[in-house]
Amino acid sequence: MAGELVLLDFWPSPFGMRSRIALAEKGIPYEYREEDLRNKSDLLLQMNPVHKKIPVLIHNGKPVCESVIQVQYIDEVWHDKAPLIPSDPYQRAVARFWVDFIDKKIYELGSKIWKTKGEEQANAKKEFIECLKLLEGELGDKTYFGGESLGYVDVALVPFYSWFYAYEKCGDFSIEAECPKMIAWVKRCMQKESVAKSLPDQEKVYEFILQLKKVFGIE
Amino acid sequence: MGEVKVLGSWSSPYGLRVQWALGLKSVEYEYIDEDLLNKSQMLLKYNPVHKKIPVLVHNGKPIAESAVILEYIEETWPQQHPLLPKDPYERAMVRFWINFLDNKDKVAPFITFFIGVGEEHKKAVNEAKELLKLYEEQVLGEKKYFGGEEIGMLDLAMGWMAYFGVIEEIVDVKILDAETFPRLHAWIQNFRAHPVIKKNLPDHDRLLQNYTEKRQRFLAYSPHTENA
């Protein structure tokens, strides 16, 4: 069932991290290939001609693009190990709803926090915290969004933690001060090897953002 | 299998997807039409996060986001008219394309086609045609439906094309023509003719009137309007 598995990825990508975590949770061996996004490989362009983006999961030569689709695919193919998506249809729908919410809001708002200044940045910060608070509400008293074990929403959200330090420095605010429950949840996730090994160091991500700001001419 | 309610809007392709899915699976439901300029308390209660239609309510439990609802319907009523293939890779491909066409950057050209003018409109026409070409050649290919021999989830997501002709009528520009896109054109005929879909298509005249008014409102307020 495993066959040949390759993940085309880029180390700071929170989307790539999702697939890394899913594969690690299930103990599935794969080849990780780092892409230079300023010089995309022929393989990447061939495997994802529509978007030309990472991550791309290549299974037995066939590409699966888009991180949420990859995580669902991984869960369906290796369904007997560490299931990520709940088995109850309603719980699945709830999980899918929140992953869709995370995809619509978190990355874009986070990007605005490090890319902009003044009022635009202030609005982005405010909305970002509001979104995290909504997610805290959904987490409730559970250990993870998935209950007692890591689930689909956890895998989709926790990668953004590696960017929190960068957001905080650029936006001059503390995410932990505003959303302590969220950070408590993050810390529980980070105790899992699958998560800890899949997320890069926050300082490294911050340095990367600073470089990007230079390249884009952002103050 | 319990009480099913759908909160939708008569002309929304996102709401229609849900109604079509339930229809194909012969699931009875109560349809509640929402006035999107005056949202009901029920809608705000069932979808507090986005406050949008469609919402499916099954035994009192709400589900929002059409793509999420379609997966739920498929999982809850799996026997009748399956909407997804069994193979995980093929399922991933269906999900990829639904995700693709629902992306706001991919919807935008068609919206600008409807309410844009001048250069913006020209650009939208080109972008829309590129997308249609992709859908025709790479996604539909030689198949009768996007789902193969039978209507599948991707057909329902592409359902907006089934009444795109009204938009073209109003704008007085044809882009989805039979010569350039013969396969999509054939697909539209087949899709519209299916008894379940036929029963749930927005009325042509009502669309024409309603959307003409909508367009006029946009053009009146648009800063880009060219003066006649």
Tab-separated table of C-alpha atoms in Angstrom, chain A residues 48-51 59 62-66 68-69 72-73 76-77 88-94 96-98 100-101 103-105 108 134, chain B residues 47 49-50 52 58 61-65 67-68 71-72 75-76 86-93 95-97 99-100 104 106 134 138:
chain	number	residue	atom	x	y	z
A	48	ASN	CA	1.306	20.587	-10.315
A	49	PRO	CA	0.893	22.364	-13.633
A	50	VAL	CA	-2.319	24.078	-12.541
A	51	HIS	CA	-0.987	25.892	-9.452
A	59	HIS	CA	2.163	8.540	-4.579
A	62	LYS	CA	0.563	10.257	-9.192
A	63	PRO	CA	0.339	13.764	-7.726
A	64	VAL	CA	-2.100	14.950	-5.053
A	65	CYS	CA	-2.133	18.735	-4.702
A	66	GLU	CA	-3.558	21.020	-1.997
A	68	VAL	CA	-6.246	19.564	2.887
A	69	ILE	CA	-6.832	17.157	0.035
A	72	GLN	CA	-7.747	13.485	3.501
A	73	TYR	CA	-6.056	11.252	0.925
A	76	GLU	CA	-8.182	7.363	3.431
A	77	VAL	CA	-5.290	5.293	2.082
A	88	ASP	CA	-19.057	10.039	12.603
A	89	PRO	CA	-20.388	11.947	9.555
A	90	TYR	CA	-21.558	14.945	11.602
A	91	GLN	CA	-18.230	15.232	13.442
A	92	ARG	CA	-16.483	14.970	10.093
A	93	ALA	CA	-18.604	17.816	8.767
A	94	VAL	CA	-17.760	19.943	11.802
A	96	ARG	CA	-14.202	20.029	7.628
A	97	PHE	CA	-16.035	23.268	8.369
A	98	TRP	CA	-13.303	24.443	10.751
A	100	ASP	CA	-12.245	25.450	5.677
A	101	PHE	CA	-12.489	28.367	8.146
A	103	ASP	CA	-7.975	28.098	5.215
A	104	LYS	CA	-10.144	31.122	4.537
A	105	LYS	CA	-8.838	33.235	7.396
A	108	GLU	CA	-4.428	35.597	4.758
A	134	LEU	CA	-13.573	31.355	17.694
B	47	ASN	CA	-24.464	29.705	10.645
B	49	VAL	CA	-19.654	32.189	11.766
B	50	HIS	CA	-20.332	33.075	8.119
B	52	LYS	CA	-24.390	32.470	4.621
B	58	HIS	CA	-30.234	17.352	9.905
B	61	LYS	CA	-27.826	19.883	13.736
B	62	PRO	CA	-26.557	22.478	11.248
B	63	ILE	CA	-23.826	22.124	8.657
B	64	ALA	CA	-22.531	25.052	6.621
B	65	GLU	CA	-20.321	25.405	3.497
B	67	ALA	CA	-18.544	21.481	-0.176
B	68	VAL	CA	-18.733	20.284	3.437
B	71	GLU	CA	-19.481	15.334	1.669
B	72	TYR	CA	-21.885	14.933	4.600
B	75	GLU	CA	-21.539	9.889	3.802
B	76	THR	CA	-24.980	9.904	5.389
B	86	LYS	CA	-14.579	4.723	-4.420
B	87	ASP	CA	-10.877	5.010	-5.262
B	88	PRO	CA	-9.026	7.413	-2.904
B	89	TYR	CA	-6.969	8.938	-5.739
B	90	GLU	CA	-10.016	9.637	-7.872
B	91	ARG	CA	-11.770	11.130	-4.843
B	92	ALA	CA	-8.744	13.379	-4.308
B	93	MET	CA	-9.054	14.563	-7.924
B	95	ARG	CA	-11.990	17.330	-4.331
B	96	PHE	CA	-9.094	19.118	-6.048
B	97	TRP	CA	-11.302	20.414	-8.854
B	99	ASN	CA	-11.604	23.329	-4.437
B	100	PHE	CA	-10.145	24.871	-7.599
B	104	LYS	CA	-12.428	33.190	-5.298
B	106	LYS	CA	-11.454	31.395	-10.250
B	134	LEU	CA	-9.329	23.966	-18.800
B	138	GLN	CA	-8.694	18.633	-18.813
